[in-house]
CSV table of C-alpha atoms in Angstrom, one decimal:
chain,number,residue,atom,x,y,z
A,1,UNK,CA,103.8,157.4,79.0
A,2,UNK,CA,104.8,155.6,81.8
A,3,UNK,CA,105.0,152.1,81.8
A,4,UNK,CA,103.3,148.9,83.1
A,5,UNK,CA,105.5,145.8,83.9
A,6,UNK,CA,104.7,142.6,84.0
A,7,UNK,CA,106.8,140.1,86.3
A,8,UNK,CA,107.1,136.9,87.4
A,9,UNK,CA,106.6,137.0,91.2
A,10,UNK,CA,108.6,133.8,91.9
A,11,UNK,CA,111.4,134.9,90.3
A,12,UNK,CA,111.7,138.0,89.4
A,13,UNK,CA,112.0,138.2,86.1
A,14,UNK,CA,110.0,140.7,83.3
A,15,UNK,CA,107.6,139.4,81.1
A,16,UNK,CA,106.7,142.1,79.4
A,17,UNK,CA,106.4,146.0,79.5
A,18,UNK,CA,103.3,147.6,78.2
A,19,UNK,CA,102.7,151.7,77.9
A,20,UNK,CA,99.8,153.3,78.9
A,21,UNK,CA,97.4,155.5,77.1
A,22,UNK,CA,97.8,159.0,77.1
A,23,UNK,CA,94.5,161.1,78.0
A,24,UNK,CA,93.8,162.1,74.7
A,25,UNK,CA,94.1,157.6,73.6
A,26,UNK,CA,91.8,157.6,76.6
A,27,UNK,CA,89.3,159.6,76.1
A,28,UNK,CA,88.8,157.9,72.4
A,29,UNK,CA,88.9,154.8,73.5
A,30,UNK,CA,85.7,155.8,75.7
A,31,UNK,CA,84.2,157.4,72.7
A,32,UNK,CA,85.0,154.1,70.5
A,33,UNK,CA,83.2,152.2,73.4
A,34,UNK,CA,80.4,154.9,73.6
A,35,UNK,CA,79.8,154.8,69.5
A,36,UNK,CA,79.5,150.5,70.3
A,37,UNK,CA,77.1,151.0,72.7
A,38,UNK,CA,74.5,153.0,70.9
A,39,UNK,CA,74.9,149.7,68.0
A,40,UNK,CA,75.3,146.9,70.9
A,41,UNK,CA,72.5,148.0,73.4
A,42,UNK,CA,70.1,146.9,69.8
A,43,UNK,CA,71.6,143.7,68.9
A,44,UNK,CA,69.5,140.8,70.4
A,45,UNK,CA,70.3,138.4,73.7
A,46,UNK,CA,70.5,135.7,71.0
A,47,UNK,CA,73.4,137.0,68.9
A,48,UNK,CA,75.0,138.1,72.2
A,49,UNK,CA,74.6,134.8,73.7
A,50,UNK,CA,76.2,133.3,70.4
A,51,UNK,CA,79.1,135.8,71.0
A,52,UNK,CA,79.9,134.6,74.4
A,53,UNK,CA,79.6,130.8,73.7
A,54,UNK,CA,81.9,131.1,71.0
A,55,UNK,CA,84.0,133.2,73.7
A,56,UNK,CA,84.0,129.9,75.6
A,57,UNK,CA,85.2,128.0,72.8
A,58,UNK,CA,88.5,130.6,72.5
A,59,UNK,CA,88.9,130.1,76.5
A,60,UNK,CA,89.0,126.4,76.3
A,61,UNK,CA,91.2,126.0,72.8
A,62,UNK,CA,93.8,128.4,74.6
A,63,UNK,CA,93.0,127.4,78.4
A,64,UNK,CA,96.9,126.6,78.7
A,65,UNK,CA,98.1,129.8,77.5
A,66,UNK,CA,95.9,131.8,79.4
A,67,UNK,CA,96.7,129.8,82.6
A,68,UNK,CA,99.8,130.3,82.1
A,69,UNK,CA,100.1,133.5,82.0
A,70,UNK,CA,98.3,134.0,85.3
A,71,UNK,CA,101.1,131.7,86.3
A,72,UNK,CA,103.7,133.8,85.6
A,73,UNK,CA,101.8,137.4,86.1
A,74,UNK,CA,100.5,136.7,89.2
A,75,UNK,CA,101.9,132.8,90.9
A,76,UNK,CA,98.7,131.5,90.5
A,77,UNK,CA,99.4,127.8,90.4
A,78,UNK,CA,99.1,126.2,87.1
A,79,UNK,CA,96.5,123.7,88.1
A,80,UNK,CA,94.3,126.6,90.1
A,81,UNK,CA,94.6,129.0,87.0
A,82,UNK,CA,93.4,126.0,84.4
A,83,UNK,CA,90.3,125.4,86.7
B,1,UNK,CA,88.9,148.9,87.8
B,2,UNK,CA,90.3,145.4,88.9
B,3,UNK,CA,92.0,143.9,92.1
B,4,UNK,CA,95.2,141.6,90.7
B,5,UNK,CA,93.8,138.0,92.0
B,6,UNK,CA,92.2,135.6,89.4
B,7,UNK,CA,92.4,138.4,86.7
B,8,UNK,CA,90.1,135.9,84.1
B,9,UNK,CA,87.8,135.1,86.5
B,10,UNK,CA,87.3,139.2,87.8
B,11,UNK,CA,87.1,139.9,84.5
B,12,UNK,CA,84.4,137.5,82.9
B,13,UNK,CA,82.0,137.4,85.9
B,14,UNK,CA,81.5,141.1,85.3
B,15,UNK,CA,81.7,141.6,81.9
B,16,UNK,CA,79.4,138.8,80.9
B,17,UNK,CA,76.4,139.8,82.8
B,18,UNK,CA,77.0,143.4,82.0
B,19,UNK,CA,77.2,142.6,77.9
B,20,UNK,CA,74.5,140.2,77.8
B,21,UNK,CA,73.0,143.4,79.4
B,22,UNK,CA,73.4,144.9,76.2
B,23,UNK,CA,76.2,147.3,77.9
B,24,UNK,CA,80.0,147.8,76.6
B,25,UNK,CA,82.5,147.5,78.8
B,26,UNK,CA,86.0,149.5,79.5
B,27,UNK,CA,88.2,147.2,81.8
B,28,UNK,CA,91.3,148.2,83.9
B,29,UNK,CA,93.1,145.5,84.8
B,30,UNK,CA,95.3,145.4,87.6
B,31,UNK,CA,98.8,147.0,86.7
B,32,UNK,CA,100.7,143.7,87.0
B,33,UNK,CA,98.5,141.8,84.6
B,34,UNK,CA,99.1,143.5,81.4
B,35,UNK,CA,99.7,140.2,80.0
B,36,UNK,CA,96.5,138.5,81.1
B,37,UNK,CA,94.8,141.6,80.1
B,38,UNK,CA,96.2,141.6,76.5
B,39,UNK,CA,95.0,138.2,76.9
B,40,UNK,CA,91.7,138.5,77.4
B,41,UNK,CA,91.0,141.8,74.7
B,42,UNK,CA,92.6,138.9,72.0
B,43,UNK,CA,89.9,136.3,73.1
B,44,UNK,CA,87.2,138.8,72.6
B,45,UNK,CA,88.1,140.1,69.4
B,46,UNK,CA,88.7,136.6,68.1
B,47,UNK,CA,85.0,135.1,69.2
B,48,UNK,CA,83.8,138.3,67.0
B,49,UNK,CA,82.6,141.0,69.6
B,50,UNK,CA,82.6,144.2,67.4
B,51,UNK,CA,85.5,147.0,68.5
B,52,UNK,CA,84.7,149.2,71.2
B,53,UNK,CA,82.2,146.0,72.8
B,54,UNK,CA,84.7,145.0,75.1
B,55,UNK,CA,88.3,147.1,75.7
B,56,UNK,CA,90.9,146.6,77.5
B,57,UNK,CA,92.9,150.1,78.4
B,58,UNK,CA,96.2,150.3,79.8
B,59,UNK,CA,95.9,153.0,82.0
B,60,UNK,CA,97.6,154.7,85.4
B,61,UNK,CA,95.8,154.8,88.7
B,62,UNK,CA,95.6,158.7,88.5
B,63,UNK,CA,93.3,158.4,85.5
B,64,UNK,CA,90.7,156.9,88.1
B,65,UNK,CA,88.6,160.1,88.6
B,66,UNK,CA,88.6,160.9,84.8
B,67,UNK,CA,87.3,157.6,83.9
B,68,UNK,CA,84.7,157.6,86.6
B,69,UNK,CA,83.7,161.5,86.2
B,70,UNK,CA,83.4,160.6,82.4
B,71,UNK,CA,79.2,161.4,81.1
B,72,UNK,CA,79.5,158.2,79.1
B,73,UNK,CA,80.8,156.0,81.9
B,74,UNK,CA,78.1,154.6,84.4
């Protein structure tokens, strides 16, 4: 499968290289998502909203790691990627 | 489908609306952010979405019209 590459824009160096999905990983991955749906679309805006607060909590105890990699992915600017 | 700038913030300003919806969502980063993208599929599954909620899929551009053609994909 062919591949995706992540590197640093400044200076040119890979990150990482990730593979794509073939059709067939594809099309269960939309069937997995599907199945989720029919489950998820009855669960209540409470226990959602709980999900995404504790989403926020994740964010903000890894905010440097995940600023950083928009730093070296993209050249966001450290500072601009933490806000 | 996402443009490469602020990958996070593309990401969470569409997805959060559209799975407090009640909705799941399948998100294609843009192909230079595989990282970030990784990223943010690891900060789902960690704050306890179930599988299949939220997914990241590494995927090339010429998948486009199957995805969108797809009966399950609005």
């Amino acid at each position: 499968m062919p591949t995706l590459i992540s590197k640093n824009p400044y200076t040119e160096e890979i990150n990482a290289t990730r593979e794509t999905l073939s059709e067939a990983e594809l099309l269960e991955k939309i069937n997995i998502a599907h199945a989720a749906y029919l489950s998820w679309k009855e669960t209540s805006f409470s226990y959602r909203k709980e999900l995404f607060l504790k989403l926020a909590d994740e964010l903000e105890r890894d905010i440097d790691a995940c600023a950083r990699l928009e730093t070296i992915e993209m050249g966001m600017l450290n500072h601009v990627a933490r806000a | 489908m996402a443009p490469w700038n602020f990958p996070f913030n593309q990401l969470l300003r569409a997805a959060v609306p559209n799975i407090l919806a009640g909705n799941t969502q399948l998100y294609k980063h843009a192909s230079n952010v595989p990282l970030v993208a990784e990223k943010i599929q690891e900060l789902f599954d960690r704050a306890g979405f179930p599988t299949g909620v939220y997914t990241n899929i590494f995927v090339q551009s010429s998948m486009s019209e199957l995805i969108i053609g797809h009966k399950y994909i609005a």
